[in-house]
């Protein structure tokens, strides 16, 4: 068994994370984000070496899903199991929340049973409200506004591949959605240049762009928005993309296919990035729309390493927030 002190540095940064919720990347300092990476690396090494690391023995995580999921559900569930705890999968249609029980009452009740709550839902305000009333940490497993667990693990993946983050340029090609918002905040906090190449009418929220610009100034990096995908990926170290139609937007699919046609990550677009650029996608992918098979299965793609790292990074999130 690995010693807890070897896995998690016991200092003021760790103490300050204990008991907190993980609602959006805006809420964490660069040092705190780096602490998640350090613990994720240690937990990944322990897991690969077959060393037990039951940091959350006897603890439970409730996982509320108002939207479908493969990666988030499986990685949280397996993750807490590897940490010695257990997960409860709660489809919102199967619990009273789905029949109108209030978020307040749900927060009060679940807090009496479990040690943490993960929620995937539509409105960011619902996650914030749950966290306000729960007495245990709440973790955002995706909202329409952001996807902080995904981007934290994506930046961990980039650091693993490149050895650093500062000075790299990440270009996101696609919709100014939850992924774009978390990438804007995460990259600008950690000193990476971030560019969003989006179709007209699909820009990220102006207030999030403004926040990212202020963060970039502090970290000596740059934030850029463009409607030209070729200009956007020029000089990029990382090209990132996501579906054109997110969960909950299904009625707009036809209109979006028309609007996003020129924003496909394909071999021709990749030629404009740096020769050693890597390609990322949070998945699920709609192959043939935002990304071609050739790129997704090609040598520059790191999409499945990204997917794996959800497990290690979320274990770090849970161990830091829910551990003692
Ligand atoms: N990337 C991601 O969150 O995947 P799921 O929707 O499968 O959880
Ligand atoms: N933007 C996508 C991300 C899925 C992980 C969605 O919200 O459906």
Tab-separated table of N, CA and C in Angstrom, residues 51-173:
chain	number	residue	atom	x	y	z
A	51	UNK	N	-0.146	-0.785	-7.015
A	51	UNK	CA	-0.074	-0.512	-5.575
A	51	UNK	C	-1.416	0.031	-5.075
A	52	UNK	N	-2.043	-0.631	-4.123
A	52	UNK	CA	-3.331	-0.125	-3.604
A	52	UNK	C	-3.174	1.275	-2.992
A	53	UNK	N	-4.193	2.102	-3.158
A	53	UNK	CA	-4.124	3.481	-2.645
A	53	UNK	C	-5.505	3.899	-2.151
A	54	UNK	N	-5.971	3.246	-1.073
A	54	UNK	CA	-7.362	3.466	-0.607
A	54	UNK	C	-7.537	4.755	0.201
A	55	UNK	N	-7.357	5.880	-0.480
A	55	UNK	CA	-7.417	7.172	0.213
A	55	UNK	C	-8.841	7.540	0.642
A	56	UNK	N	-9.837	6.941	0.013
A	56	UNK	CA	-11.232	7.266	0.360
A	56	UNK	C	-11.978	6.021	0.847
A	57	UNK	N	-11.276	5.199	1.620
A	57	UNK	CA	-11.898	3.948	2.108
A	57	UNK	C	-13.182	4.257	2.862
A	58	UNK	N	-14.238	3.543	2.514
A	58	UNK	CA	-15.512	3.696	3.224
A	58	UNK	C	-16.331	4.901	2.803
A	59	UNK	N	-15.824	5.685	1.832
A	59	UNK	CA	-16.573	6.896	1.427
A	59	UNK	C	-17.436	6.619	0.196
A	60	UNK	N	-18.477	7.425	0.041
A	60	UNK	CA	-19.414	7.244	-1.080
A	60	UNK	C	-19.555	8.530	-1.880
A	61	UNK	N	-19.724	8.343	-3.183
A	61	UNK	CA	-19.971	9.462	-4.093
A	61	UNK	C	-21.310	9.234	-4.782
A	62	UNK	N	-22.236	10.205	-4.653
A	62	UNK	CA	-23.488	10.140	-5.412
A	62	UNK	C	-23.245	10.806	-6.757
A	63	UNK	N	-23.679	10.170	-7.833
A	63	UNK	CA	-23.473	10.734	-9.172
A	63	UNK	C	-24.833	10.949	-9.824
A	64	UNK	N	-25.232	12.224	-9.948
A	64	UNK	CA	-26.534	12.560	-10.537
A	64	UNK	C	-26.339	12.905	-12.013
A	65	UNK	N	-27.074	12.236	-12.856
A	65	UNK	CA	-26.971	12.501	-14.297
A	65	UNK	C	-28.316	12.941	-14.864
A	66	UNK	N	-28.347	14.180	-15.384
A	66	UNK	CA	-29.518	14.641	-16.144
A	66	UNK	C	-29.256	14.505	-17.647
A	67	UNK	N	-28.022	14.124	-18.008
A	67	UNK	CA	-27.652	13.887	-19.410
A	67	UNK	C	-26.897	12.562	-19.461
A	68	UNK	N	-26.758	12.008	-20.648
A	68	UNK	CA	-26.073	10.719	-20.773
A	68	UNK	C	-24.556	10.884	-20.627
A	69	UNK	N	-23.868	9.772	-20.440
A	69	UNK	CA	-22.416	9.815	-20.267
A	69	UNK	C	-21.821	8.415	-20.405
A	70	UNK	N	-20.645	8.356	-20.972
A	70	UNK	CA	-19.847	7.122	-20.926
A	70	UNK	C	-18.613	7.358	-20.045
A	71	UNK	N	-17.753	8.286	-20.488
A	71	UNK	CA	-16.484	8.520	-19.807
A	71	UNK	C	-16.648	9.025	-18.372
A	72	UNK	N	-17.477	10.035	-18.191
A	72	UNK	CA	-17.593	10.660	-16.869
A	72	UNK	C	-18.140	9.651	-15.866
A	73	UNK	N	-19.167	8.945	-16.294
A	73	UNK	CA	-19.769	7.953	-15.393
A	73	UNK	C	-18.778	6.849	-15.022
A	74	UNK	N	-18.143	6.285	-16.048
A	74	UNK	CA	-17.279	5.128	-15.788
A	74	UNK	C	-16.016	5.553	-15.030
A	75	UNK	N	-15.445	6.690	-15.410
A	75	UNK	CA	-14.188	7.083	-14.754
A	75	UNK	C	-14.409	7.482	-13.295
A	76	UNK	N	-15.515	8.142	-12.992
A	76	UNK	CA	-15.783	8.449	-11.574
A	76	UNK	C	-16.074	7.179	-10.785
A	77	UNK	N	-16.848	6.291	-11.397
A	77	UNK	CA	-17.254	5.086	-10.663
A	77	UNK	C	-16.048	4.183	-10.400
A	78	UNK	N	-15.259	3.947	-11.444
A	78	UNK	CA	-14.069	3.109	-11.277
A	78	UNK	C	-13.060	3.829	-10.375
A	79	UNK	N	-12.973	5.142	-10.546
A	79	UNK	CA	-12.011	5.929	-9.775
A	79	UNK	C	-12.235	5.835	-8.275
A	80	UNK	N	-13.477	6.024	-7.848
A	80	UNK	CA	-13.710	5.979	-6.395
A	80	UNK	C	-13.561	4.547	-5.878
A	81	UNK	N	-13.871	3.577	-6.720
A	81	UNK	CA	-13.664	2.175	-6.324
A	81	UNK	C	-12.173	1.919	-6.087
A	82	UNK	N	-11.334	2.421	-6.991
A	82	UNK	CA	-9.880	2.234	-6.816
A	82	UNK	C	-9.358	2.969	-5.578
A	83	UNK	N	-10.093	3.998	-5.158
A	83	UNK	CA	-9.688	4.736	-3.951
A	83	UNK	C	-10.290	4.124	-2.682
A	84	UNK	N	-10.952	2.991	-2.825
A	84	UNK	CA	-11.489	2.287	-1.657
A	84	UNK	C	-12.907	2.656	-1.301
A	85	UNK	N	-13.531	3.519	-2.123
A	85	UNK	CA	-14.905	3.940	-1.844
A	85	UNK	C	-15.877	3.351	-2.846
A	86	UNK	N	-17.089	3.883	-2.862
A	86	UNK	CA	-18.095	3.377	-3.788
A	86	UNK	C	-18.902	4.525	-4.378
A	87	UNK	N	-19.478	4.259	-5.568
A	87	UNK	CA	-20.282	5.281	-6.248
A	87	UNK	C	-21.723	4.821	-6.362
A	88	UNK	N	-22.641	5.796	-6.374
A	88	UNK	CA	-24.059	5.503	-6.618
A	88	UNK	C	-24.448	6.245	-7.882
A	89	UNK	N	-24.870	5.509	-8.913
A	89	UNK	CA	-25.317	6.134	-10.153
A	89	UNK	C	-26.787	6.510	-10.013
A	90	UNK	N	-27.077	7.792	-10.081
A	90	UNK	CA	-28.447	8.278	-9.902
A	90	UNK	C	-28.907	8.998	-11.166
A	91	UNK	N	-29.617	8.279	-12.023
A	91	UNK	CA	-30.217	8.920	-13.185
A	91	UNK	C	-31.308	9.854	-12.659
A	92	UNK	N	-31.313	11.092	-13.116
A	92	UNK	CA	-32.265	12.050	-12.524
A	92	UNK	C	-33.717	11.586	-12.698
A	93	UNK	N	-33.973	10.789	-13.736
A	93	UNK	CA	-35.350	10.295	-13.935
A	93	UNK	C	-35.737	9.256	-12.887
A	94	UNK	N	-34.745	8.682	-12.237
A	94	UNK	CA	-35.026	7.621	-11.261
A	94	UNK	C	-35.061	8.142	-9.829
A	95	UNK	N	-34.721	9.408	-9.627
A	95	UNK	CA	-34.769	9.952	-8.258
A	95	UNK	C	-35.795	11.084	-8.219
A	96	UNK	N	-36.159	11.499	-7.036
A	96	UNK	CA	-37.265	12.467	-6.892
A	96	UNK	C	-36.924	13.842	-7.474
A	97	UNK	N	-35.635	14.137	-7.629
A	97	UNK	CA	-35.223	15.405	-8.277
A	97	UNK	C	-35.898	15.524	-9.648
A	98	UNK	N	-35.951	14.402	-10.375
A	98	UNK	CA	-36.553	14.384	-11.706
A	98	UNK	C	-38.058	14.615	-11.665
A	99	UNK	N	-38.699	14.393	-10.516
A	99	UNK	CA	-40.149	14.628	-10.371
A	99	UNK	C	-40.422	15.955	-9.682
A	100	UNK	N	-39.368	16.757	-9.493
A	100	UNK	CA	-39.589	18.097	-8.977
A	100	UNK	C	-39.162	18.323	-7.537
A	101	UNK	N	-38.572	17.316	-6.862
A	101	UNK	CA	-38.038	17.600	-5.518
A	101	UNK	C	-36.979	18.684	-5.679
A	102	UNK	N	-36.905	19.600	-4.740
A	102	UNK	CA	-36.040	20.765	-4.941
A	102	UNK	C	-34.562	20.402	-4.839
A	103	UNK	N	-33.760	21.244	-5.446
A	103	UNK	CA	-32.304	21.072	-5.365
A	103	UNK	C	-31.872	21.220	-3.904
A	104	UNK	N	-32.507	22.153	-3.192
A	104	UNK	CA	-32.188	22.369	-1.775
A	104	UNK	C	-32.407	21.089	-0.970
A	105	UNK	N	-33.593	20.484	-1.125
A	105	UNK	CA	-33.893	19.273	-0.348
A	105	UNK	C	-32.980	18.118	-0.754
A	106	UNK	N	-32.698	18.030	-2.053
A	106	UNK	CA	-31.801	16.967	-2.531
A	106	UNK	C	-30.421	17.148	-1.909
A	107	UNK	N	-29.944	18.375	-1.876
A	107	UNK	CA	-28.619	18.658	-1.301
A	107	UNK	C	-28.595	18.294	0.183
A	108	UNK	N	-29.660	18.681	0.898
A	108	UNK	CA	-29.717	18.417	2.340
A	108	UNK	C	-29.722	16.914	2.621
A	109	UNK	N	-30.511	16.170	1.845
A	109	UNK	CA	-30.663	14.732	2.100
A	109	UNK	C	-29.398	13.974	1.700
A	110	UNK	N	-28.924	14.221	0.484
A	110	UNK	CA	-27.732	13.466	0.038
A	110	UNK	C	-26.541	13.727	0.958
A	111	UNK	N	-26.443	14.957	1.472
A	111	UNK	CA	-25.322	15.288	2.364
A	111	UNK	C	-25.329	14.441	3.642
A	112	UNK	N	-26.520	13.908	4.014
A	112	UNK	CA	-26.592	13.060	5.210
A	112	UNK	C	-26.087	11.644	4.933
A	113	UNK	N	-26.019	11.272	3.653
A	113	UNK	CA	-25.651	9.897	3.302
A	113	UNK	C	-24.240	9.757	2.724
A	114	UNK	N	-23.854	10.709	1.877
A	114	UNK	CA	-22.642	10.504	1.068
A	114	UNK	C	-21.572	11.546	1.405
A	115	UNK	N	-20.383	11.320	0.863
A	115	UNK	CA	-19.231	12.184	1.167
A	115	UNK	C	-18.894	13.131	0.028
A	116	UNK	N	-19.600	12.976	-1.096
A	116	UNK	CA	-19.396	13.867	-2.236
A	116	UNK	C	-20.520	13.642	-3.228
A	117	UNK	N	-20.806	14.686	-4.031
A	117	UNK	CA	-21.862	14.576	-5.045
A	117	UNK	C	-21.298	15.062	-6.370
A	118	UNK	N	-21.384	14.217	-7.380
A	118	UNK	CA	-21.035	14.646	-8.734
A	118	UNK	C	-22.328	14.855	-9.483
A	119	UNK	N	-22.430	15.929	-10.261
A	119	UNK	CA	-23.662	16.162	-11.019
A	119	UNK	C	-23.358	16.592	-12.444
A	120	UNK	N	-24.085	15.998	-13.384
A	120	UNK	CA	-24.059	16.430	-14.799
A	120	UNK	C	-25.450	16.940	-15.118
A	121	UNK	N	-25.536	18.196	-15.521
A	121	UNK	CA	-26.853	18.786	-15.752
A	121	UNK	C	-26.787	19.875	-16.812
A	122	UNK	N	-27.860	20.619	-16.954
A	122	UNK	CA	-27.940	21.665	-17.980
A	122	UNK	C	-27.396	22.987	-17.435
A	123	UNK	N	-28.074	23.503	-16.410
A	123	UNK	CA	-27.732	24.854	-15.944
A	123	UNK	C	-26.605	24.853	-14.916
A	124	UNK	N	-25.640	25.717	-15.147
A	124	UNK	CA	-24.561	25.897	-14.172
A	124	UNK	C	-25.153	26.332	-12.831
A	125	UNK	N	-26.232	27.130	-12.886
A	125	UNK	CA	-26.839	27.631	-11.644
A	125	UNK	C	-27.318	26.476	-10.764
A	126	UNK	N	-27.737	25.373	-11.377
A	126	UNK	CA	-28.208	24.246	-10.573
A	126	UNK	C	-27.053	23.627	-9.780
A	127	UNK	N	-25.897	23.521	-10.424
A	127	UNK	CA	-24.721	22.960	-9.753
A	127	UNK	C	-24.279	23.887	-8.614
A	128	UNK	N	-24.321	25.172	-8.894
A	128	UNK	CA	-23.901	26.159	-7.886
A	128	UNK	C	-24.864	26.118	-6.687
A	129	UNK	N	-26.150	25.966	-6.980
A	129	UNK	CA	-27.158	25.907	-5.917
A	129	UNK	C	-26.995	24.640	-5.080
A	130	UNK	N	-26.722	23.539	-5.754
A	130	UNK	CA	-26.503	22.272	-5.041
A	130	UNK	C	-25.309	22.425	-4.082
A	131	UNK	N	-24.252	23.043	-4.584
A	131	UNK	CA	-23.048	23.208	-3.767
A	131	UNK	C	-23.281	24.163	-2.598
A	132	UNK	N	-24.123	25.147	-2.845
A	132	UNK	CA	-24.413	26.133	-1.791
A	132	UNK	C	-25.097	25.462	-0.594
A	133	UNK	N	-25.953	24.467	-0.866
A	133	UNK	CA	-26.724	23.861	0.214
A	133	UNK	C	-26.153	22.540	0.713
A	134	UNK	N	-25.330	21.872	-0.091
A	134	UNK	CA	-24.756	20.599	0.354
A	134	UNK	C	-23.670	20.875	1.389
A	135	UNK	N	-23.489	19.934	2.290
A	135	UNK	CA	-22.407	20.088	3.263
A	135	UNK	C	-21.229	19.186	2.886
A	136	UNK	N	-21.307	18.581	1.696
A	136	UNK	CA	-20.196	17.777	1.172
A	136	UNK	C	-19.779	18.396	-0.170
A	137	UNK	N	-18.544	18.104	-0.637
A	137	UNK	CA	-18.107	18.685	-1.914
A	137	UNK	C	-18.996	18.269	-3.085
A	138	UNK	N	-19.248	19.213	-3.978
A	138	UNK	CA	-20.003	18.956	-5.208
A	138	UNK	C	-19.043	19.093	-6.380
A	139	UNK	N	-19.106	18.156	-7.301
A	139	UNK	CA	-18.204	18.154	-8.460
A	139	UNK	C	-19.038	18.296	-9.725
A	140	UNK	N	-18.651	19.232	-10.569
A	140	UNK	CA	-19.368	19.483	-11.820
A	140	UNK	C	-18.903	18.493	-12.890
A	141	UNK	N	-19.799	17.617	-13.291
A	141	UNK	CA	-19.473	16.624	-14.320
A	141	UNK	C	-19.924	17.050	-15.709
A	142	UNK	N	-20.153	18.311	-15.912
A	142	UNK	CA	-20.548	18.976	-17.175
A	142	UNK	C	-21.863	19.716	-17.004
A	143	UNK	N	-21.831	20.959	-17.443
A	143	UNK	CA	-23.063	21.754	-17.584
A	143	UNK	C	-23.028	22.371	-18.979
A	144	UNK	N	-24.087	23.097	-19.320
A	144	UNK	CA	-24.070	23.807	-20.609
A	144	UNK	C	-22.961	24.863	-20.602
A	145	UNK	N	-22.588	25.353	-19.424
A	145	UNK	CA	-21.564	26.405	-19.354
A	145	UNK	C	-20.135	25.870	-19.414
A	146	UNK	N	-19.850	24.772	-18.717
A	146	UNK	CA	-18.443	24.348	-18.655
A	146	UNK	C	-18.302	22.849	-18.397
A	147	UNK	N	-17.062	22.388	-18.582
A	147	UNK	CA	-16.735	20.968	-18.349
A	147	UNK	C	-15.347	20.931	-17.680
A	148	UNK	N	-15.305	21.338	-16.404
A	148	UNK	CA	-13.990	21.543	-15.767
A	148	UNK	C	-13.195	20.261	-15.555
A	149	UNK	N	-13.839	19.136	-15.240
A	149	UNK	CA	-13.079	17.881	-15.040
A	149	UNK	C	-12.391	17.478	-16.340
A	150	UNK	N	-13.101	17.668	-17.450
A	150	UNK	CA	-12.537	17.312	-18.754
A	150	UNK	C	-11.289	18.152	-19.046
A	151	UNK	N	-11.417	19.452	-18.875
A	151	UNK	CA	-10.284	20.313	-19.255
A	151	UNK	C	-9.122	20.155	-18.285
A	152	UNK	N	-9.413	19.953	-17.006
A	152	UNK	CA	-8.301	19.708	-16.082
A	152	UNK	C	-7.529	18.470	-16.534
A	153	UNK	N	-8.236	17.419	-16.910
A	153	UNK	CA	-7.514	16.209	-17.314
A	153	UNK	C	-6.875	16.386	-18.689
A	154	UNK	N	-7.458	17.216	-19.546
A	154	UNK	CA	-6.826	17.476	-20.849
A	154	UNK	C	-5.502	18.226	-20.677
A	155	UNK	N	-5.479	19.180	-19.765
A	155	UNK	CA	-4.233	19.928	-19.565
A	155	UNK	C	-3.179	19.030	-18.909
A	156	UNK	N	-3.613	18.126	-18.048
A	156	UNK	CA	-2.710	17.117	-17.490
A	156	UNK	C	-2.124	16.266	-18.627
A	157	UNK	N	-2.961	15.895	-19.576
A	157	UNK	CA	-2.502	15.079	-20.716
A	157	UNK	C	-1.476	15.845	-21.554
A	158	UNK	N	-1.734	17.126	-21.788
A	158	UNK	CA	-0.775	17.928	-22.565
A	158	UNK	C	0.554	18.001	-21.819
A	159	UNK	N	0.473	18.210	-20.515
A	159	UNK	CA	1.713	18.300	-19.737
A	159	UNK	C	2.495	16.978	-19.798
A	160	UNK	N	1.779	15.876	-19.724
A	160	UNK	CA	2.422	14.555	-19.842
A	160	UNK	C	3.137	14.408	-21.181
A	161	UNK	N	2.469	14.857	-22.239
A	161	UNK	CA	3.007	14.667	-23.598
A	161	UNK	C	4.140	15.628	-23.890
A	162	UNK	N	4.014	16.860	-23.394
A	162	UNK	CA	4.949	17.919	-23.763
A	162	UNK	C	5.926	18.313	-22.655
A	163	UNK	N	5.667	17.865	-21.448
A	163	UNK	CA	6.561	18.194	-20.334
A	163	UNK	C	6.320	19.569	-19.744
A	164	UNK	N	5.482	20.371	-20.390
A	164	UNK	CA	5.179	21.714	-19.854
A	164	UNK	C	3.872	22.188	-20.473
A	165	UNK	N	3.368	23.302	-19.983
A	165	UNK	CA	2.177	23.909	-20.572
A	165	UNK	C	2.474	25.330	-21.052
A	166	UNK	N	3.229	26.046	-20.204
A	166	UNK	CA	3.506	27.456	-20.482
A	166	UNK	C	4.135	27.626	-21.872
A	167	UNK	N	3.612	28.577	-22.631
A	167	UNK	CA	4.201	28.877	-23.935
A	167	UNK	C	3.598	28.088	-25.091
A	168	UNK	N	2.803	27.065	-24.792
A	168	UNK	CA	2.178	26.299	-25.879
A	168	UNK	C	0.925	27.038	-26.369
A	169	UNK	N	0.580	26.782	-27.646
A	169	UNK	CA	-0.646	27.377	-28.186
A	169	UNK	C	-1.675	26.284	-28.469
A	170	UNK	N	-2.851	26.427	-27.861
A	170	UNK	CA	-3.961	25.494	-28.108
A	170	UNK	C	-5.028	26.217	-28.925
A	171	UNK	N	-5.394	25.616	-30.045
A	171	UNK	CA	-6.492	26.170	-30.849
A	171	UNK	C	-7.667	25.211	-30.819
A	172	UNK	N	-8.792	25.741	-30.385
A	172	UNK	CA	-10.043	24.972	-30.350
A	172	UNK	C	-10.844	25.383	-31.577
A	173	UNK	N	-11.216	24.380	-32.376
A	173	UNK	CA	-11.969	24.644	-33.609
A	173	UNK	C	-13.392	24.141	-33.397
